[in-house]
Short mmCIF file of C-alpha atoms in Angstrom, two decimals:
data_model
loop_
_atom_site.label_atom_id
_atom_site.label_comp_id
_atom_site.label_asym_id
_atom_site.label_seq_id
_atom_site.Cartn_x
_atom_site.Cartn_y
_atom_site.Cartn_z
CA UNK H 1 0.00 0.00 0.00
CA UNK H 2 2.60 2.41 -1.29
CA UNK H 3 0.54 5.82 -2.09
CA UNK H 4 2.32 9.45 -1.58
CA UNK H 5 0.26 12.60 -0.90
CA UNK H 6 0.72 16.28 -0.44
CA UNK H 7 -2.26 18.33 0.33
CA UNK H 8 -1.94 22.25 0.78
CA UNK H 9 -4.39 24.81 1.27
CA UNK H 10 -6.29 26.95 3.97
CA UNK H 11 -5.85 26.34 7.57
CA UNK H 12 -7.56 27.79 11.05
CA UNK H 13 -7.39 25.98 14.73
CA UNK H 14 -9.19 28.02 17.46
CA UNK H 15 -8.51 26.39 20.98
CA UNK H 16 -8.82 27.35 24.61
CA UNK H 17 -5.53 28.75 25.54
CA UNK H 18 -5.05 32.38 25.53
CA UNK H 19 -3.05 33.93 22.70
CA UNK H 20 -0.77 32.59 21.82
CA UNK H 21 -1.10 28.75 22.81
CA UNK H 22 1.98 27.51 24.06
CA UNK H 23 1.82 23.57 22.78
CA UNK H 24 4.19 24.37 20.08
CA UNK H 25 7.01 24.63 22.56
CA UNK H 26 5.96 21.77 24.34
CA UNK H 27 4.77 23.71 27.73
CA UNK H 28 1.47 22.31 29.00
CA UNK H 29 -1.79 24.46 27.76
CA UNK H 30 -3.92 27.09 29.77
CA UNK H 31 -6.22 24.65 32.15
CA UNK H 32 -3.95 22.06 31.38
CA UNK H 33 -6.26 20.70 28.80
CA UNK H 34 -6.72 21.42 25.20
CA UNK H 35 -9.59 21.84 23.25
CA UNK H 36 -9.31 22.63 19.86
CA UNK H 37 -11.62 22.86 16.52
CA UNK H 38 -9.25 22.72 13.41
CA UNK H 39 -9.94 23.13 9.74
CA UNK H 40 -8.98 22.53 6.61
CA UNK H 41 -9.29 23.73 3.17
CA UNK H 42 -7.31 21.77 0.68
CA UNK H 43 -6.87 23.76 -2.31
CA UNK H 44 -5.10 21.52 -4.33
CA UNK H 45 -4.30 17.64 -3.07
CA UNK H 46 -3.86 14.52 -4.08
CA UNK H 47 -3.48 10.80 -2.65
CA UNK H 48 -2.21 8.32 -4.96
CA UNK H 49 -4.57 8.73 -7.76
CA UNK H 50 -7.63 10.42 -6.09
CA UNK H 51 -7.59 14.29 -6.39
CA UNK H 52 -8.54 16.07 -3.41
CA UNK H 53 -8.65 19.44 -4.16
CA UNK H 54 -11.34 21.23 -2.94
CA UNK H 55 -12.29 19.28 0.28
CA UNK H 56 -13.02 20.10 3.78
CA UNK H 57 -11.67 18.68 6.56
CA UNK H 58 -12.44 19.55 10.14
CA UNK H 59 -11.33 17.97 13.45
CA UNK H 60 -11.81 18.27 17.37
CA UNK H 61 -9.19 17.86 19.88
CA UNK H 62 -9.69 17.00 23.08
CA UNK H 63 -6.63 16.21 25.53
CA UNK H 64 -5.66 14.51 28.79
CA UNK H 65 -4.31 16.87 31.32
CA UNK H 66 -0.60 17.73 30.73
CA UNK H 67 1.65 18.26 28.21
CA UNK H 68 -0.07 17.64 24.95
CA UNK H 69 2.56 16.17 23.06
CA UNK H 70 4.56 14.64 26.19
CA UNK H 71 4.24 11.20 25.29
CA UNK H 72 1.41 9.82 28.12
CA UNK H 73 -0.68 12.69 27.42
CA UNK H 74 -3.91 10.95 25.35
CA UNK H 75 -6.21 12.39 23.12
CA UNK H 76 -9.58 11.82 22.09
CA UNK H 77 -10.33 12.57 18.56
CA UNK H 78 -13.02 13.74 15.67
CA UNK H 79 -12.48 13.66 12.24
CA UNK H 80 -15.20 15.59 10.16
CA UNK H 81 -15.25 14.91 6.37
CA UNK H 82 -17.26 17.08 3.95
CA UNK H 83 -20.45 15.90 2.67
CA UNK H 84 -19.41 16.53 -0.74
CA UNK H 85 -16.71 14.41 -0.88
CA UNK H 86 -17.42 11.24 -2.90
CA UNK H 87 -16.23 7.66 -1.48
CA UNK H 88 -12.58 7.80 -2.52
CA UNK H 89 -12.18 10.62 -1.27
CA UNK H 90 -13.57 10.83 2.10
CA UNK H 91 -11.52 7.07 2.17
CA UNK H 92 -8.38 9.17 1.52
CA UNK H 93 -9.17 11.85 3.86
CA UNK H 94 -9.74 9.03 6.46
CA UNK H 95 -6.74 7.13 5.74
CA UNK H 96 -4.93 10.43 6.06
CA UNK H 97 -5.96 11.75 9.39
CA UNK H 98 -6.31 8.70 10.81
CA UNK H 99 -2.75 7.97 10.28
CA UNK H 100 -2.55 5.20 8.08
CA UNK H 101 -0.69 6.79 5.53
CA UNK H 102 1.88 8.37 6.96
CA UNK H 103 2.86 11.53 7.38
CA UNK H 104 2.63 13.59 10.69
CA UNK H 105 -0.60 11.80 11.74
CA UNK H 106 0.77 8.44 11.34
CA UNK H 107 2.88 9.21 14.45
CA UNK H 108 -0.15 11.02 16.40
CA UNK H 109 -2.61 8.23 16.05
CA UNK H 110 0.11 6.17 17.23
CA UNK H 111 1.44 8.40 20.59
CA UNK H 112 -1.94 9.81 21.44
CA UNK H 113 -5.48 8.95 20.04
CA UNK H 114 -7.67 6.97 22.32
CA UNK H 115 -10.51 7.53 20.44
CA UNK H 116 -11.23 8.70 17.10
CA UNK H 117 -15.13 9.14 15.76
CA UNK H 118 -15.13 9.89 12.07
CA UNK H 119 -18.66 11.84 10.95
CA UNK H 120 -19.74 13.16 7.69
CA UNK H 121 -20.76 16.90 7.61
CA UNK H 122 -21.62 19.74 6.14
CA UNK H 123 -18.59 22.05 5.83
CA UNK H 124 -18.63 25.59 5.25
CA UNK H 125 -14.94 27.12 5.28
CA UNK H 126 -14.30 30.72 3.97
CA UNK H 127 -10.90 32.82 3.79
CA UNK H 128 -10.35 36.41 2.97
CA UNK H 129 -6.76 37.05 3.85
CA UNK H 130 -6.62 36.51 7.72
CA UNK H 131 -10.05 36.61 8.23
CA UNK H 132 -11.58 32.82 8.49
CA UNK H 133 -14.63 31.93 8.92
CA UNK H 134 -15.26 27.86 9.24
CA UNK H 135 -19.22 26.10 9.84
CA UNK H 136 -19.02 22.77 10.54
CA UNK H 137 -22.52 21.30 10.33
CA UNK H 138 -24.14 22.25 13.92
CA UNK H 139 -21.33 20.56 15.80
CA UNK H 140 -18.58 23.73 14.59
CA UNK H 141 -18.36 27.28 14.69
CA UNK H 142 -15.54 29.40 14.29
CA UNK H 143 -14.66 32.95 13.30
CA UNK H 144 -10.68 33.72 14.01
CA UNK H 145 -8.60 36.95 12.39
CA UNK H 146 -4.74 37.50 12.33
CA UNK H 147 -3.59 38.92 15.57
CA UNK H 148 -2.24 42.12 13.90
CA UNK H 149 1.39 44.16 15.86
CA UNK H 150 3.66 46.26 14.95
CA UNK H 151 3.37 47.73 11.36
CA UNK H 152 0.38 46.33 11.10
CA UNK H 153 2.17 43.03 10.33
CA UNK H 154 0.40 39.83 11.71
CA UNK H 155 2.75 37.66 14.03
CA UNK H 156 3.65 34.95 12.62
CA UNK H 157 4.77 31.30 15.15
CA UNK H 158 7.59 29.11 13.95
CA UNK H 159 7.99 25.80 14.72
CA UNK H 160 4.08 24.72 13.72
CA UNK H 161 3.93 21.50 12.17
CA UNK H 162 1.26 22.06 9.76
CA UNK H 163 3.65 24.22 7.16
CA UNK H 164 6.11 23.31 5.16
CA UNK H 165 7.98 26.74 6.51
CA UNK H 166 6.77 25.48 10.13
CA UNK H 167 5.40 29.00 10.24
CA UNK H 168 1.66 29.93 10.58
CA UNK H 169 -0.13 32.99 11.81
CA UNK H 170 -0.99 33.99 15.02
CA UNK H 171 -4.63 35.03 15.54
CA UNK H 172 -7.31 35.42 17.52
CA UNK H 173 -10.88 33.51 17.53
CA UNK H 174 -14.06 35.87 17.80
CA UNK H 175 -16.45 32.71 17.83
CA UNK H 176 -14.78 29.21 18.66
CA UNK H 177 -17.45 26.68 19.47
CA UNK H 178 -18.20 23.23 19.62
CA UNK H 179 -21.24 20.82 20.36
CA UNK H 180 -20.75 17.75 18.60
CA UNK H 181 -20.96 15.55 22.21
CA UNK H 182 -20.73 15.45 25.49
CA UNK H 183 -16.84 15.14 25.62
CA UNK H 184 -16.59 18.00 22.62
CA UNK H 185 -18.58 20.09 23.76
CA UNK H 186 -17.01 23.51 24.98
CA UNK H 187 -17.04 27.46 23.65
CA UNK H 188 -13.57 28.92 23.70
CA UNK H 189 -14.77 32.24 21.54
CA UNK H 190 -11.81 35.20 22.41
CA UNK H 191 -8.93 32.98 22.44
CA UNK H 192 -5.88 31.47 20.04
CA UNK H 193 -6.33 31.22 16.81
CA UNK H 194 -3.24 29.67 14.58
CA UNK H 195 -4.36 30.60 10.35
CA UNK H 196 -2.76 30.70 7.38
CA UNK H 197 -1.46 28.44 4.67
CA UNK H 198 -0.90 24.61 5.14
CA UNK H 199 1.13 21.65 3.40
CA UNK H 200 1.28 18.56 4.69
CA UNK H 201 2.77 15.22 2.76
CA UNK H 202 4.04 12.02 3.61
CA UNK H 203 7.38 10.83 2.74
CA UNK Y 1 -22.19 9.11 10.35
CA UNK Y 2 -20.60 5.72 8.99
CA UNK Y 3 -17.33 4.37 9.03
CA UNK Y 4 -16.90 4.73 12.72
CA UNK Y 5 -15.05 1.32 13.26
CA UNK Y 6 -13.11 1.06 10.27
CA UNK Y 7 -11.34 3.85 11.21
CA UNK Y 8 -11.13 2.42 14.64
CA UNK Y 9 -9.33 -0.82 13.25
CA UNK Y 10 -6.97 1.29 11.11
CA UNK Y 11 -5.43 3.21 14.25
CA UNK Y 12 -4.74 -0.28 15.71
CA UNK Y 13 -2.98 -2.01 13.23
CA UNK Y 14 -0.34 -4.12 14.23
CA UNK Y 15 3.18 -4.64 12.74
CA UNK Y 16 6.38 -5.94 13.00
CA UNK Y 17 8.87 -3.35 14.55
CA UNK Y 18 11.09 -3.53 11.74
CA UNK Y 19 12.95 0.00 12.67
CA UNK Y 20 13.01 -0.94 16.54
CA UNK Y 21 14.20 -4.26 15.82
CA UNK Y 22 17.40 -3.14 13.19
CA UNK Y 23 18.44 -0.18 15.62
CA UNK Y 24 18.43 -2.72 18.56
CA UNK Y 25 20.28 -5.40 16.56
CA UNK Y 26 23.02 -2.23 15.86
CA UNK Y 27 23.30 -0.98 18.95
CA UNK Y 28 24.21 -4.85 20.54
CA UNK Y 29 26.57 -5.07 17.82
CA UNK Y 30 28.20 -1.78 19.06
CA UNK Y 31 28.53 -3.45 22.53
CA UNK Y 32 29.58 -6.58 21.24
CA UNK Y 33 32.43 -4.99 18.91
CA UNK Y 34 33.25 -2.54 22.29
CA UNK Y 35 32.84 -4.98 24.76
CA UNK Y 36 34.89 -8.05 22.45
CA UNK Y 37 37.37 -5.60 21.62
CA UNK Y 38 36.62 -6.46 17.73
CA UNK Y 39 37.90 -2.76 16.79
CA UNK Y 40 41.37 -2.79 15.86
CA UNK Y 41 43.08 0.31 17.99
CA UNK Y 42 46.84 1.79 17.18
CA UNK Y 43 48.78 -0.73 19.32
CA UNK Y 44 52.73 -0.02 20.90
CA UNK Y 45 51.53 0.96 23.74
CA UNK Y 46 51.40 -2.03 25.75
CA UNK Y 47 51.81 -0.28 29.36
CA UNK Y 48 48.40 1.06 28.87
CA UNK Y 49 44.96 -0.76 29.39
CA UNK Y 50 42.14 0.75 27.50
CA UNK Y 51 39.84 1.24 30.07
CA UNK Y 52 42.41 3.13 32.12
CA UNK Y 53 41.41 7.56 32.34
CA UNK Y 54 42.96 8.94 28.76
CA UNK Y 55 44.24 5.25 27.29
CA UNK Y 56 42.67 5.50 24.23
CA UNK Y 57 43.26 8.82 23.41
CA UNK Y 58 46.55 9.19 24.25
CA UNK Y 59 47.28 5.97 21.55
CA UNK Y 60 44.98 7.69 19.37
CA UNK Y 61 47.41 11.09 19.67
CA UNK Y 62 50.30 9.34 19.68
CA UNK Y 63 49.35 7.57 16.03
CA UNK Y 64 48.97 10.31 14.15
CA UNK Y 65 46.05 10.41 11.02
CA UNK Y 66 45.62 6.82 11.63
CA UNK Y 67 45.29 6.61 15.56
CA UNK Y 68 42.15 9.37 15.85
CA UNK Y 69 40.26 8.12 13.00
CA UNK Y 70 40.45 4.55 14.86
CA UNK Y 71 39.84 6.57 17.84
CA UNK Y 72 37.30 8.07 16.32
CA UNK Y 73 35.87 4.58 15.09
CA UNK Y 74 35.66 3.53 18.64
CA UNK Y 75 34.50 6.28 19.78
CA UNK Y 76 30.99 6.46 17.21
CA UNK Y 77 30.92 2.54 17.93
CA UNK Y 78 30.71 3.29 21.46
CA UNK Y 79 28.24 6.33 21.08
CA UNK Y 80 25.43 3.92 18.83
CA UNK Y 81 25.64 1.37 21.65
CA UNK Y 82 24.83 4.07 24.45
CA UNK Y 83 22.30 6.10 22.61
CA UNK Y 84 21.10 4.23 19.52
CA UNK Y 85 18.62 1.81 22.09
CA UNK Y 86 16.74 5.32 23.86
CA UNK Y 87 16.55 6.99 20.21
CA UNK Y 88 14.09 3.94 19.04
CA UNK Y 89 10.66 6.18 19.69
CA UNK Y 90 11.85 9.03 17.46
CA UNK Y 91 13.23 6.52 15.48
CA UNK Y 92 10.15 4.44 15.29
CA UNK Y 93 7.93 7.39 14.75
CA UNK Y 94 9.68 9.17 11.99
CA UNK Y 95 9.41 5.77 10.20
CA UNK Y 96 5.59 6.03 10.72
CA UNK Y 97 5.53 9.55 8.73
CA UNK Y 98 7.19 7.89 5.50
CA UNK Y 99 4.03 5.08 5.50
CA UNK Y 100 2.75 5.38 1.79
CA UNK Y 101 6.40 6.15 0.84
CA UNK Y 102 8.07 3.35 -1.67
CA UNK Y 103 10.49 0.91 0.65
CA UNK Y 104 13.73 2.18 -0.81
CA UNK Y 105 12.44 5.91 0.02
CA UNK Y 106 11.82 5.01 3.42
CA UNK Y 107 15.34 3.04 3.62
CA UNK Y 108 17.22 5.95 2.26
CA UNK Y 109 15.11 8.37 4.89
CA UNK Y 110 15.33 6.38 7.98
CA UNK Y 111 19.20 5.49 7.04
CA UNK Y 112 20.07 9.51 6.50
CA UNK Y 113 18.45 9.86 9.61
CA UNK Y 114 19.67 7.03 11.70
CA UNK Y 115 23.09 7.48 9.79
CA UNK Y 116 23.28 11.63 10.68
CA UNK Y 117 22.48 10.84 14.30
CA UNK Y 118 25.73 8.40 14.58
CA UNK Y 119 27.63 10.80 12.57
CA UNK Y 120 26.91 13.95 14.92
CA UNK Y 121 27.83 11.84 17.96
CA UNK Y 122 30.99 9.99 15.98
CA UNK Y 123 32.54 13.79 15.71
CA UNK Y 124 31.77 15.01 18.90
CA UNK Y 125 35.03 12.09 19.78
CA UNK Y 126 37.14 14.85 18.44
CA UNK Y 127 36.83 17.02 21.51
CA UNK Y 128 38.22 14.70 23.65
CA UNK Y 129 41.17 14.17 21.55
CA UNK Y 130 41.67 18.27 21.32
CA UNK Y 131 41.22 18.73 25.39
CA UNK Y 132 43.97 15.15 25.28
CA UNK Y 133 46.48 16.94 22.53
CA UNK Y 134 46.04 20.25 25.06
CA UNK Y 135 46.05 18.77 28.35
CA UNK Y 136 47.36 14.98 28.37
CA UNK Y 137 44.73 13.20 30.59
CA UNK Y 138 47.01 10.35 31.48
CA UNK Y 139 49.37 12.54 32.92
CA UNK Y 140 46.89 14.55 34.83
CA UNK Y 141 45.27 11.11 35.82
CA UNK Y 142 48.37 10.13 37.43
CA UNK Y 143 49.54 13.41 39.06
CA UNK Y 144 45.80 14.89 39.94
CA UNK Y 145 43.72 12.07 40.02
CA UNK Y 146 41.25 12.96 42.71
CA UNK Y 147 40.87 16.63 41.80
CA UNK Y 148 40.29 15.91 37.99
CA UNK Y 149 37.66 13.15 38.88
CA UNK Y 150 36.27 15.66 41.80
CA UNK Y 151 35.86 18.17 39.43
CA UNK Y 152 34.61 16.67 36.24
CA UNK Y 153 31.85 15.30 38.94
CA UNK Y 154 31.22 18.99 39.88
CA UNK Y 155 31.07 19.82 36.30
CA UNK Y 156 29.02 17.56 35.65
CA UNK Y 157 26.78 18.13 38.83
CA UNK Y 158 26.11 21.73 37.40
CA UNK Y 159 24.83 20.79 33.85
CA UNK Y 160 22.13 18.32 35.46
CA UNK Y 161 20.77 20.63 37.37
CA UNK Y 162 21.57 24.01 35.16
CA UNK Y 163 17.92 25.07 32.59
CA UNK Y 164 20.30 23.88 29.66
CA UNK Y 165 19.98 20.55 30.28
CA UNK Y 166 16.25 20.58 30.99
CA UNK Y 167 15.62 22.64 27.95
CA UNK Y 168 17.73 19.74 25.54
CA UNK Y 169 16.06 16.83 27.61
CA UNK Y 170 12.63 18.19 27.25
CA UNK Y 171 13.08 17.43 23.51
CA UNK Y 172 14.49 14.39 23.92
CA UNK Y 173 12.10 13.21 26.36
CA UNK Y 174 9.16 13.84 23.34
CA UNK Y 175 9.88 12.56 20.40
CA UNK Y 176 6.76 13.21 18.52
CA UNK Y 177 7.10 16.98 20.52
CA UNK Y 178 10.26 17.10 18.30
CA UNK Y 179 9.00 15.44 15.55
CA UNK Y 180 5.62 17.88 15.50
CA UNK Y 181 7.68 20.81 15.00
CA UNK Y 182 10.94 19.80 12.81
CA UNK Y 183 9.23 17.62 10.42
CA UNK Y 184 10.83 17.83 6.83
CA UNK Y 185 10.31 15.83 3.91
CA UNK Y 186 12.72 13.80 1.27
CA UNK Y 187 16.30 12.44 2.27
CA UNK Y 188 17.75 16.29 2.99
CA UNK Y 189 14.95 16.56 5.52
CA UNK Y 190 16.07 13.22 7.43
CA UNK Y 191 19.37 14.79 7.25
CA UNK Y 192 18.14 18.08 8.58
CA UNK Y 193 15.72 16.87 11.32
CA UNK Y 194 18.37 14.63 12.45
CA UNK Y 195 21.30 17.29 12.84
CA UNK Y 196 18.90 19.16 14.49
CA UNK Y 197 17.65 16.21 17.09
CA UNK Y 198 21.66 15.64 17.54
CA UNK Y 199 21.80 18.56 19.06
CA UNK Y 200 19.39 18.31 21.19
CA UNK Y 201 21.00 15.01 22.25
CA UNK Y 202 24.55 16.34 22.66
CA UNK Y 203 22.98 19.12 24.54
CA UNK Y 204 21.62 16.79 26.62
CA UNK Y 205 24.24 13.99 27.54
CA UNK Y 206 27.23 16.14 26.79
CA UNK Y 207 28.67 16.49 30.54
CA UNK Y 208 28.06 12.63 31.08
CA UNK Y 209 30.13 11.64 28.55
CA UNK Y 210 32.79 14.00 29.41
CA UNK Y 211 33.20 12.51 33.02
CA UNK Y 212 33.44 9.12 30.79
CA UNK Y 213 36.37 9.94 29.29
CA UNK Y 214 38.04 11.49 33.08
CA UNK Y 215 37.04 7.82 34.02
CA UNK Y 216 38.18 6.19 31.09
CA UNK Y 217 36.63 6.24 27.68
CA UNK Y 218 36.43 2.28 27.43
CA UNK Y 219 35.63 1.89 30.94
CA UNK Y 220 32.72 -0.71 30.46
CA UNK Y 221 31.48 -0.46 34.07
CA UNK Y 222 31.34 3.16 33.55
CA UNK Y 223 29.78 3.08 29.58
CA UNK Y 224 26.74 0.76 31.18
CA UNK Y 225 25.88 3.04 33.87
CA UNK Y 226 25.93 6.16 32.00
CA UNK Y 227 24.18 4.51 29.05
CA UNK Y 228 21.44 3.15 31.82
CA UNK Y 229 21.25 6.62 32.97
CA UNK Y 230 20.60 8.38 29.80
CA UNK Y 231 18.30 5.87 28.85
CA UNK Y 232 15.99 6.54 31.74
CA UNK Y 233 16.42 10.13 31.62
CA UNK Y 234 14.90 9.93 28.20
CA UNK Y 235 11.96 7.65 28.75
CA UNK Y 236 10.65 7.35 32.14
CA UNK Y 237 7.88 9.82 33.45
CA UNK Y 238 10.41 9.94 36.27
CA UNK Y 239 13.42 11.46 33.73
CA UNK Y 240 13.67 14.86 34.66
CA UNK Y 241 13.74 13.97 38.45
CA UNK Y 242 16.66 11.70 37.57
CA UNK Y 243 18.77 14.19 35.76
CA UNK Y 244 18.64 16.06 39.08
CA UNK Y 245 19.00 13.54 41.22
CA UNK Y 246 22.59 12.53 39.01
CA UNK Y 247 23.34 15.97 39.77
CA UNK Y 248 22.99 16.51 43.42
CA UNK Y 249 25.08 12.80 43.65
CA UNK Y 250 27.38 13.92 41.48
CA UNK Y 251 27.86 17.07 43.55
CA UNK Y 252 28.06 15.66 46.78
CA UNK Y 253 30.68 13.09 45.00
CA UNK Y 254 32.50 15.55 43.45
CA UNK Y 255 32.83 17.49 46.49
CA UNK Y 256 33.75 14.52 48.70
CA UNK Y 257 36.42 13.13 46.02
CA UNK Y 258 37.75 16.87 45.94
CA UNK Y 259 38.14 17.19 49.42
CA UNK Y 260 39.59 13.71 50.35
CA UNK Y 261 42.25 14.21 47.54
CA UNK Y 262 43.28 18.19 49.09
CA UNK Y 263 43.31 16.86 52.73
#
């Protein structure tokens, strides 16, 4: 089962710590939870054979106490696929996130999901710029803008490991919440958002 | 909402450890070859044993071109069988990230990888043979003993406890931490990630090794117990309190040694 993929697009995560959250250098989160919506927009994608450009992808992160990537820290896990993705697809986009075929996920599953519920949704995901604005079905909400300093530059975080550059945008959610169950349920509106571009491959 | 347990079943999938398996297989090599004495070092030196403080390098010195890159030899040998067996989780989980990747792609990324990490560690040898070539440690071994074993312990005592250390072992210590946030792709990104988790590791383990070589660079009793050490540092929940508990005993050591050898 030798397939390669690259997909790269539009990417927004709104969580619960304050801006900016501190999980990319490793120090434990605000709370000492996270709880995180993320979302995708892959703009042009492939796996294998089966183009993926144009689908949405959305997930839900909810973490152990600790650390979140210390290596006992577990996760529980939602992967939301867009409706409009036909069967290949959505297989890809499960295969994907869910690890399976490598790249950084393949690693995550294998440290840190306890649980992972896969649902088909409804995905609405809009960028102008550094404004996002993502609609996940009833389950997501999420409205998150580049945290703008100096110059009127938006800060930008380096190492992320959604990039190719490792560098995304620091931002700021307006609306950031989640009902999907009782363990993702939570409304984190005000806090970090990370935006920008994304690339993520395996090999 | 379907598809719920498929996706279940692919997160467990089970597989042999090939990765964990060939890095294991290397590093008992490493201790056989160190261990058997299999390496062939610059001889004409009979008066000195191996194990004894500055041996090896002082042969190594003494031999020219010839005697450091057998030193040198040794000295990488020795470094894959004390950290090659606590790298497996990075290991392991960078092999994960090439799934999908053809088999020769994934050998060619997981060797640069594996390969960069003995490399780093192979040419860090060449600082003991500069402090040897400034300062012969033989010499001092004989003349100073106490106060050179005293303080390499108090040197060593410092850099457990200083934020350096924690800083280095915190990466270490999370593998997919590291892994999250230097991931790179294609054989120069092995390369890359690797010099940059070497690093990390030298950080890290730097003033342990250095009180090896005061000790004696082929010093097996001493190789295990720092290689045990290091190991548990970088695995157990109960690392970090380890790294500071080495330091306090090596302090107290160091301080004891240091006075006993004044008095």
């Amino acid at each position: 089962m030798a397939k390669e993929w690259l997909i790269e697009g539009d990417y927004v995560e709104a969580c619960n710590c304050d801006v900016a959250c501190q999980c990319v250098w490793l120090e434990p989160p605000d709370d000492d939870v996270c709880t995180v919506s993320l979302a995708w927009h892959i703009e042009e994608g492939s796996y294998g054979d089966v183009d993926l450009s144009g689908v949405d992808v959305g997930m839900l992160i909810s973490t152990d106490e600790g650390v979140m990537f210390a290596p006992e820290t577990e996760w529980d896990v939602v992967l939301l696929v867009d409706e409009t993705a036909d069967d290949d697809q959505r297989e890809a986009i499960e295969d994907i996130y869910s690890g399976r075929a490598g790249g950084i996920w393949a690693p995550v599953a294998d440290t840190h999901v306890r649980s992972a519920d896969v649902a088909t949704v409804p995905i609405d995901f809009s960028r102008d710029g550094s404004d996002f604005s993502v609609e996940i079905g009833d389950a997501v909400e999420m409205d998150a803008s580049g945290a703008v300093g100096f110059n009127e530059e938006v800060g930008t975080v380096s190492p992320h490991p959604l990039t190719e550059s490792l560098e995304v945008q620091t931002g700021k959610s307006t609306t950031a919440t989640v009902s999907y169950d009782d363990r993702f349920t939570w409304d984190v509106s005000g806090n970090n958002a990370y935006l920008g571009d994304f690339e993520l491959a395996n090999s | 909402m379907g598809g719920h347990d498929s996706f279940r079943d692919r997160l467990t999938r089970r597989r042999v450890p090939v990765v964990a398996l060939v890095t294991y297989v290397l590093a008992l090599l490493a201790w056989a070859a160190v261990v058997g004495r299999w390496l062939p070092m610059p001889g004409g030196q009979s008066e000195l044993r191996l194990s004894d403080p500055g041996a090896p390098e002082a042969m190594a010195v003494s031999n020219g071109l010839t005697g450091i890159c057998l030193y040198l030899l040794m000295w990488g040998t020795m470094m894959i069988a004390m950290m090659y067996p606590s790298s497996v989780p990075l290991f392991r989980l960078y092999a994960e990230t090439l799934e999908g990747t053809t088999t020769a792609g994934k050998v060619a990324r997981v060797g640069a990888f594996v390969g960069t990490y003995a490399l780093v560690w192979t040419l860090t040898g060449i600082v003991p043979l500069v402090v040897n070539a400034l300062v012969p440690i033989v010499t001092l071994a004989n003349a100073h003993g106490g106060l050179l074993v005293g303080g390499s312990l108090l040197l060593l005592s410092g850099y457990q406890l200083s934020p350096y250390k924690y800083r280095c072992l915190r990466y270490c210590r999370s593998p997919l931490g590291f892994l999250m946030s230097h991931h790179r792709s294609g054989v120069r990104g092995a390369v890359r990630m690797s010099w940059q988790f070497s690093r990390f590791c030298v950080g890290c383990c730097w003033a342990l090794f250095a009180f090896v070589v005061i000790v004696g660079s082929m010093n097996l009793v001493w190789m295990a117990l720092v290689a045990v050490v290091l190991s548990l540092e970088r695995t157990v929940t109960w690392g970090e309190q380890l790294a500071r508990a080495v330091g306090v005993l090596a302090g107290i050591a160091g301080s004891t040694v240091i006075v006993l050898a004044l008095v």
